[in-house]
Structure formats: structure tokens, C-alpha cells
Short mmCIF file of C-alpha atoms in Angstrom, two decimals:
data_model
loop_
_atom_site.label_atom_id
_atom_site.label_comp_id
_atom_site.label_asym_id
_atom_site.label_seq_id
_atom_site.Cartn_x
_atom_site.Cartn_y
_atom_site.Cartn_z
CA UNK A 21 0.00 0.00 0.00
CA UNK A 22 1.44 3.39 -1.01
CA UNK A 23 0.82 6.83 0.47
CA UNK A 24 -1.89 7.62 -2.06
CA UNK A 25 -3.83 4.45 -1.19
CA UNK A 26 -3.56 5.27 2.51
CA UNK A 27 -5.41 8.57 2.19
CA UNK A 28 -8.91 8.99 3.56
CA UNK A 29 -12.00 9.59 1.38
CA UNK A 30 -12.03 13.23 2.53
CA UNK A 31 -8.45 13.63 1.26
CA UNK A 32 -9.32 12.10 -2.11
CA UNK A 33 -12.46 14.24 -2.39
CA UNK A 34 -10.25 17.35 -2.45
CA UNK A 35 -8.89 16.31 -5.84
CA UNK A 36 -12.30 15.93 -7.52
CA UNK A 37 -13.04 18.60 -10.16
CA UNK A 38 -9.37 19.64 -10.25
CA UNK A 39 -6.98 19.44 -13.21
CA UNK A 40 -4.11 17.24 -12.02
CA UNK A 41 -0.88 15.66 -13.17
CA UNK A 42 -0.47 12.08 -11.98
CA UNK A 43 3.03 10.62 -11.82
CA UNK A 44 2.79 6.84 -11.96
CA UNK A 45 5.36 4.07 -11.63
CA UNK A 46 7.60 3.21 -14.60
CA UNK A 47 7.78 6.94 -15.44
CA UNK A 48 4.22 7.19 -16.78
CA UNK A 49 2.44 10.53 -16.52
CA UNK A 50 -1.25 11.32 -16.88
CA UNK A 51 -3.01 14.67 -16.95
CA UNK A 52 -6.71 15.42 -16.80
CA UNK A 53 -9.73 16.53 -14.76
CA UNK A 54 -10.42 14.30 -11.78
CA UNK A 55 -13.89 12.78 -11.99
CA UNK A 56 -13.50 10.60 -8.92
CA UNK A 57 -11.14 8.44 -6.87
CA UNK A 58 -12.33 4.90 -6.19
CA UNK A 59 -12.23 4.42 -2.39
CA UNK A 60 -11.68 0.67 -2.79
CA UNK A 61 -8.64 0.73 -5.09
CA UNK A 62 -7.69 4.43 -4.85
CA UNK A 63 -7.79 4.51 -8.66
CA UNK A 64 -7.98 8.01 -10.15
CA UNK A 65 -10.48 8.59 -12.95
CA UNK A 66 -9.39 11.42 -15.27
CA UNK A 67 -11.29 13.13 -18.09
CA UNK A 68 -9.68 14.88 -21.04
CA UNK A 69 -11.77 16.84 -23.51
CA UNK A 70 -10.73 16.21 -27.11
CA UNK A 71 -11.08 18.38 -30.22
CA UNK A 72 -13.99 16.44 -31.73
CA UNK A 73 -16.38 16.81 -28.75
CA UNK A 74 -15.29 13.40 -27.50
CA UNK A 75 -14.08 12.78 -23.97
CA UNK A 76 -11.14 10.53 -23.20
CA UNK A 77 -11.36 8.75 -19.84
CA UNK A 78 -8.18 7.45 -18.21
CA UNK A 79 -8.10 5.44 -15.02
CA UNK A 80 -4.80 5.23 -13.15
CA UNK A 81 -4.80 2.28 -10.75
CA UNK A 82 -4.18 3.26 -7.12
CA UNK A 83 -1.27 0.91 -6.67
CA UNK A 84 0.56 2.62 -9.57
CA UNK A 85 0.17 6.20 -8.31
CA UNK A 86 3.34 7.87 -7.06
CA UNK A 87 2.42 11.55 -6.92
CA UNK A 88 -0.58 13.71 -7.72
CA UNK A 89 -0.05 17.41 -8.43
CA UNK A 90 -2.97 19.83 -8.59
CA UNK A 91 -2.57 22.10 -11.63
CA UNK A 92 -5.77 24.10 -11.43
CA UNK A 93 -9.23 24.24 -9.94
CA UNK A 94 -12.31 23.73 -12.09
CA UNK A 95 -14.87 26.55 -12.25
CA UNK A 96 -18.64 26.04 -11.89
CA UNK A 97 -19.06 25.40 -15.61
CA UNK A 98 -16.38 22.71 -15.58
CA UNK A 99 -17.84 21.09 -12.46
CA UNK A 100 -21.23 20.89 -14.20
CA UNK A 101 -19.65 19.48 -17.34
CA UNK A 102 -17.74 16.84 -15.36
CA UNK A 103 -20.75 15.77 -13.30
CA UNK A 104 -22.70 15.08 -16.51
CA UNK A 105 -20.11 12.74 -18.03
CA UNK A 106 -21.23 9.57 -16.25
CA UNK A 107 -24.72 10.75 -15.42
CA UNK A 108 -27.37 8.14 -16.21
CA UNK A 109 -29.20 8.78 -19.46
CA UNK A 110 -32.15 11.12 -19.29
CA UNK A 111 -35.26 8.97 -19.43
CA UNK A 112 -38.52 10.11 -20.96
CA UNK A 113 -39.82 12.96 -18.85
CA UNK A 114 -43.17 12.47 -17.16
CA UNK A 115 -45.33 15.26 -15.73
CA UNK A 116 -45.72 15.25 -11.93
CA UNK A 117 -49.26 13.85 -12.29
CA UNK A 118 -48.15 11.06 -14.64
CA UNK A 119 -45.26 10.27 -12.32
CA UNK A 120 -47.63 10.06 -9.33
CA UNK A 121 -49.97 7.78 -11.31
CA UNK A 122 -47.10 5.47 -12.27
CA UNK A 123 -45.92 5.37 -8.67
CA UNK A 124 -49.35 4.54 -7.28
CA UNK A 125 -50.03 1.92 -9.96
CA UNK A 126 -46.74 0.17 -9.23
CA UNK A 127 -47.23 0.43 -5.46
CA UNK A 128 -50.73 -1.08 -5.74
CA UNK A 129 -49.46 -3.89 -7.95
CA UNK A 130 -46.63 -4.70 -5.53
CA UNK A 131 -49.04 -4.75 -2.58
CA UNK A 132 -51.42 -7.01 -4.48
CA UNK A 133 -48.50 -9.39 -4.89
CA UNK A 134 -47.85 -9.30 -1.13
CA UNK A 135 -44.61 -7.33 -1.46
CA UNK A 136 -44.20 -4.82 1.39
CA UNK A 137 -43.73 -1.33 -0.04
CA UNK A 138 -43.64 2.12 1.54
CA UNK A 139 -43.11 5.64 0.28
CA UNK A 140 -40.15 7.63 1.47
CA UNK A 141 -37.85 10.54 0.75
CA UNK A 142 -38.79 14.14 0.20
CA UNK A 143 -42.33 14.39 -1.13
CA UNK A 144 -42.60 10.59 -0.96
CA UNK A 145 -41.46 10.10 -4.56
CA UNK A 146 -39.26 7.13 -3.73
CA UNK A 147 -40.74 3.67 -3.19
CA UNK A 148 -39.05 1.41 -0.64
CA UNK A 149 -39.52 -2.34 -1.07
CA UNK A 150 -39.11 -4.57 1.98
CA UNK A 151 -36.84 -1.96 3.52
CA UNK A 152 -33.91 -3.02 1.32
CA UNK A 153 -34.59 -1.73 -2.18
CA UNK A 154 -35.59 1.71 -3.41
CA UNK A 155 -37.28 2.72 -6.65
CA UNK A 156 -36.97 6.29 -7.92
CA UNK A 157 -39.09 7.96 -10.59
CA UNK A 158 -39.97 7.00 -13.26
CA UNK A 159 -40.19 3.59 -11.53
CA UNK A 160 -38.59 1.33 -14.11
CA UNK A 161 -36.08 -1.50 -13.62
CA UNK A 162 -33.18 0.95 -14.12
CA UNK A 163 -34.34 3.08 -11.21
CA UNK A 164 -34.08 0.26 -8.65
CA UNK A 165 -31.27 0.44 -6.07
CA UNK A 166 -30.29 -2.13 -3.51
CA UNK A 167 -27.19 -3.52 -1.85
CA UNK A 168 -28.58 -7.05 -2.24
CA UNK A 169 -27.94 -8.32 -5.78
CA UNK A 170 -30.43 -11.14 -5.55
CA UNK A 171 -33.34 -9.00 -4.42
CA UNK A 172 -32.37 -6.35 -6.97
CA UNK A 173 -32.38 -8.84 -9.80
CA UNK A 174 -35.71 -10.36 -8.71
CA UNK A 175 -37.50 -7.03 -8.32
CA UNK A 176 -36.10 -5.71 -11.61
CA UNK A 177 -37.48 -8.81 -13.31
CA UNK A 178 -40.88 -8.34 -11.66
CA UNK A 179 -41.09 -4.69 -12.68
CA UNK A 180 -39.98 -5.52 -16.22
CA UNK A 181 -42.78 -8.07 -16.48
CA UNK A 182 -45.29 -5.66 -14.94
CA UNK A 183 -44.38 -2.88 -17.40
CA UNK A 184 -44.54 -5.24 -20.37
CA UNK A 185 -48.05 -6.33 -19.36
CA UNK A 186 -49.08 -2.67 -19.22
CA UNK A 187 -48.23 -2.06 -22.89
CA UNK B 8 -49.93 -24.58 31.27
CA UNK B 9 -53.21 -23.84 29.47
CA UNK B 10 -52.88 -22.36 25.98
CA UNK B 11 -52.80 -18.56 25.93
CA UNK B 12 -51.38 -18.25 29.45
CA UNK B 13 -48.13 -16.32 29.75
CA UNK B 14 -45.15 -18.17 31.07
CA UNK B 15 -42.33 -16.60 33.01
CA UNK B 16 -38.84 -17.67 31.95
CA UNK B 17 -35.52 -16.77 33.52
CA UNK B 18 -33.48 -14.29 31.49
CA UNK B 19 -30.02 -15.55 30.64
CA UNK B 20 -27.52 -12.69 30.73
CA UNK B 21 -24.22 -13.15 28.90
CA UNK B 22 -21.08 -11.92 30.64
CA UNK B 23 -19.95 -8.41 29.62
CA UNK B 24 -17.41 -8.36 26.79
CA UNK B 25 -14.08 -6.48 26.98
CA UNK B 26 -15.54 -3.44 25.23
CA UNK B 27 -18.13 -2.85 27.91
CA UNK B 28 -21.10 -2.97 25.57
CA UNK B 29 -22.10 -6.63 25.55
CA UNK B 30 -24.60 -6.27 22.71
CA UNK B 31 -21.80 -7.08 20.30
CA UNK B 32 -19.77 -4.77 18.19
CA UNK B 33 -19.69 -1.26 19.63
CA UNK B 34 -18.88 1.41 17.04
CA UNK B 35 -17.20 3.52 19.70
CA UNK B 36 -14.92 0.74 20.93
CA UNK B 37 -11.16 1.30 20.52
CA UNK B 38 -10.95 -1.92 18.50
CA UNK B 39 -13.54 -0.73 15.98
CA UNK B 40 -11.95 2.73 15.76
CA UNK B 41 -8.57 1.18 15.04
CA UNK B 42 -10.10 -1.03 12.34
CA UNK B 43 -11.88 1.83 10.61
CA UNK B 44 -9.17 4.42 11.21
CA UNK B 45 -11.71 6.69 12.83
CA UNK B 46 -13.80 7.26 9.71
CA UNK B 47 -16.35 9.91 10.53
CA UNK B 48 -19.83 10.29 9.09
CA UNK B 49 -18.44 12.88 6.68
CA UNK B 50 -15.74 10.49 5.50
CA UNK B 51 -18.35 7.78 4.96
CA UNK B 52 -20.47 10.20 2.92
CA UNK B 53 -17.47 11.13 0.80
CA UNK B 54 -16.59 7.46 0.35
CA UNK B 55 -20.10 6.65 -0.87
CA UNK B 56 -20.21 9.57 -3.34
CA UNK B 57 -16.75 8.75 -4.73
CA UNK B 58 -17.60 5.07 -5.09
CA UNK B 59 -20.92 5.77 -6.81
CA UNK B 60 -19.21 7.95 -9.43
CA UNK B 61 -16.58 5.26 -9.94
CA UNK B 62 -19.22 2.56 -10.45
CA UNK B 63 -21.03 4.75 -12.98
CA UNK B 64 -17.67 5.15 -14.72
CA UNK B 65 -17.28 1.38 -14.92
CA UNK B 66 -20.79 1.12 -16.38
CA UNK B 67 -19.84 3.73 -18.99
CA UNK B 68 -16.71 1.75 -19.92
CA UNK B 69 -18.63 -1.43 -20.60
CA UNK B 70 -18.49 -2.52 -24.24
CA UNK B 71 -16.02 0.19 -25.25
CA UNK B 72 -12.65 -0.42 -26.92
CA UNK B 73 -10.10 0.17 -24.18
CA UNK B 74 -6.35 0.39 -24.10
CA UNK B 75 -4.66 -1.16 -21.06
CA UNK B 76 -1.22 -0.01 -20.02
CA UNK B 77 0.48 -2.96 -18.33
CA UNK B 78 3.90 -3.26 -16.68
CA UNK B 79 7.19 -3.11 -18.62
CA UNK B 80 5.72 -0.84 -21.27
CA UNK B 81 3.29 -3.44 -22.57
CA UNK B 82 0.05 -2.03 -24.03
CA UNK B 83 -2.92 -4.13 -25.08
CA UNK B 84 -6.26 -3.33 -26.65
CA UNK B 85 -9.49 -5.01 -25.64
CA UNK B 86 -13.18 -4.36 -25.15
CA UNK B 87 -14.00 -3.52 -21.53
CA UNK B 88 -16.20 -6.14 -19.90
CA UNK B 89 -16.40 -5.77 -16.15
CA UNK B 90 -14.51 -5.18 -12.91
CA UNK B 91 -14.97 -7.11 -9.68
CA UNK B 92 -15.93 -5.68 -6.30
CA UNK B 93 -12.52 -5.99 -4.64
CA UNK B 94 -10.45 -4.65 -7.57
CA UNK B 95 -8.68 -7.94 -8.17
CA UNK B 96 -9.22 -8.27 -11.91
CA UNK B 97 -10.82 -6.85 -15.05
CA UNK B 98 -12.76 -9.01 -17.46
CA UNK B 99 -12.28 -8.06 -21.09
CA UNK B 100 -13.48 -9.29 -24.47
CA UNK B 101 -11.51 -9.48 -27.74
CA UNK B 102 -8.10 -9.06 -26.11
CA UNK B 103 -5.47 -8.52 -28.81
CA UNK B 104 -2.27 -10.32 -27.98
CA UNK B 105 0.81 -11.19 -30.11
CA UNK B 106 -0.58 -14.73 -30.21
CA UNK B 107 -3.94 -13.64 -31.55
CA UNK B 108 -7.26 -12.37 -30.25
CA UNK B 109 -8.55 -13.92 -27.01
CA UNK B 110 -12.35 -13.93 -27.02
CA UNK B 111 -12.50 -13.34 -23.27
CA UNK B 112 -9.80 -12.82 -20.67
CA UNK B 113 -9.04 -11.63 -17.17
CA UNK B 114 -6.42 -8.97 -16.51
CA UNK B 115 -5.09 -8.83 -12.97
CA UNK B 116 -5.38 -5.35 -11.45
CA UNK B 117 -1.85 -5.66 -10.10
CA UNK B 118 -0.60 -6.03 -13.68
CA UNK B 119 -2.54 -3.01 -14.94
CA UNK B 120 -1.10 0.47 -14.39
CA UNK B 121 -3.80 2.41 -16.23
CA UNK B 122 -6.49 2.04 -18.87
CA UNK B 123 -8.32 4.48 -21.10
CA UNK B 124 -11.34 4.64 -23.39
CA UNK B 125 -13.29 7.21 -25.37
CA UNK B 126 -16.81 8.37 -24.58
#
């Protein structure tokens, strides 16, 4: 474990949204905007904007990092741009009423199938299934989150089937 | 006893553990602090945010032609498949090697210095 890997998440967070130069072992060097640092492997994810509107992503593995130098700080516009790079695709937008209808229809269907579901979060827009899985608007399989892979996979399958029957 | 009647049972109390709190793992115990390195709530929040962005990055890499920079100046091209939870290995498809193209392969994380792909 090197010094970089030994840092705390709060230390790594400082580098996010900064332009850095990473010196790696075997004399490799990488430059780019820091998107994130993986807390498990301390790997640094860098973004470089190319001429043709494309973005090049480089990941330097934590164990290979020797030194990280901050070159400059990103402004608000850059921070926005960086946060959008890995953002999940925009799904079809539903009006608040449509969203509420979808939520209630799904909640009713889950309850009919004896699956415990509650509403939570601000304005109750998030559904919580059995206390271990959450579903955000617009309540499709992609919007399910859980730390249990098996439950996640099962519920995603159920919702997929439910949505297909609706068509 | 007749059904429905309550029965009194003796409560078995376990001896107190070395950390004082005998309900098991105490988050304030010196042992737990040493294990976690004193990670505060703020640190945990930062850890979660950083990890989520990283996982979204891995999802974005999936299926894309990627160049891996290995040790001793070796570079190989492949299609990014997946990474495991503990950062032990990467799974790739269509790995181009001097011996030909491997349909599927695992690259050990310790052998990889860096990798890059285009979005």
C-alpha cells in the first residue's frame, strides 16, 4: 500500500473537479480533470476533452500512483460538465401527475402481490420495497437500487414483467 | 400450562465483553476505531459519493474499446467487460495479444497500471 492508497476519502475528495498531473510508476504521466477516486482501489479517474467533442477517460490504478499534483481548480461550468459525463441517461420525462400515477399503480401492484412497499424521501417520490430496495421515478427497472444483488435482480425482473403487461 | 397463558422464563444474561457494551460490536470501541481508522460520518459520505461515481464510470466503460497499459511498457487493446468488487481483476473481451485475439480474458489489477477509453 502506497501513500496515495492510505489517504482517507475526505483527502481524495479534495482532488475531484481539479486538473491534475499524476506521476505513476515506470515513469508514466497522466493529466486530466479528476472525476473521482475509487475508495476501494484508490484509482484516479481522469477526463480529457478532445477536439472532436469526444471525452477521453483514463483510469490510473491506485497501486501505480506515485504523486498527484494539482494544476488548477475547475470553475462552476467545468464542475457541471464533469458531473454530466457519467450521469445516467435522461429517461422520458413524465409530468408530476403522470409520475404520481405510475408510482401509485406500481405500489398497488406490488401490494397485491404481497410485497411490502412504503413511500419515502422528500415528497414521498421514492418507493421502498421490503426496507432493502428503493425505486426512484420514473419507476422502471433501471431506477431500482439495492445492496442485495439477488433481491435487486428479482425485483427488476418483476417490474420488467409488470411494465410489459401494461403495454 | 393452558394455551394462551403467559409463562415466566428466567433471562439468561451473557457476561460483559471487553468493550463494555455486551450487545456485540460497539462502534465507539477502541478496536472498531482502530479497524476503521476513525472514519467519521463525513468520511463515509465522501466514500459513498466517490464510489458511486466510480461505479457509474465502470458502467460507462462497458463494451467500449479500451487500451490497457500494463507493466514493462506493454500495451494491449481489448473491449472492456467488467470489474470485480474488490479490484482484483478486469474481465475483457476481444483481447489482442501477439498470439492472436482472445475472445475473453481476465487482466489482474496488479498487472494493470492504467487504462483508457473514449466516450
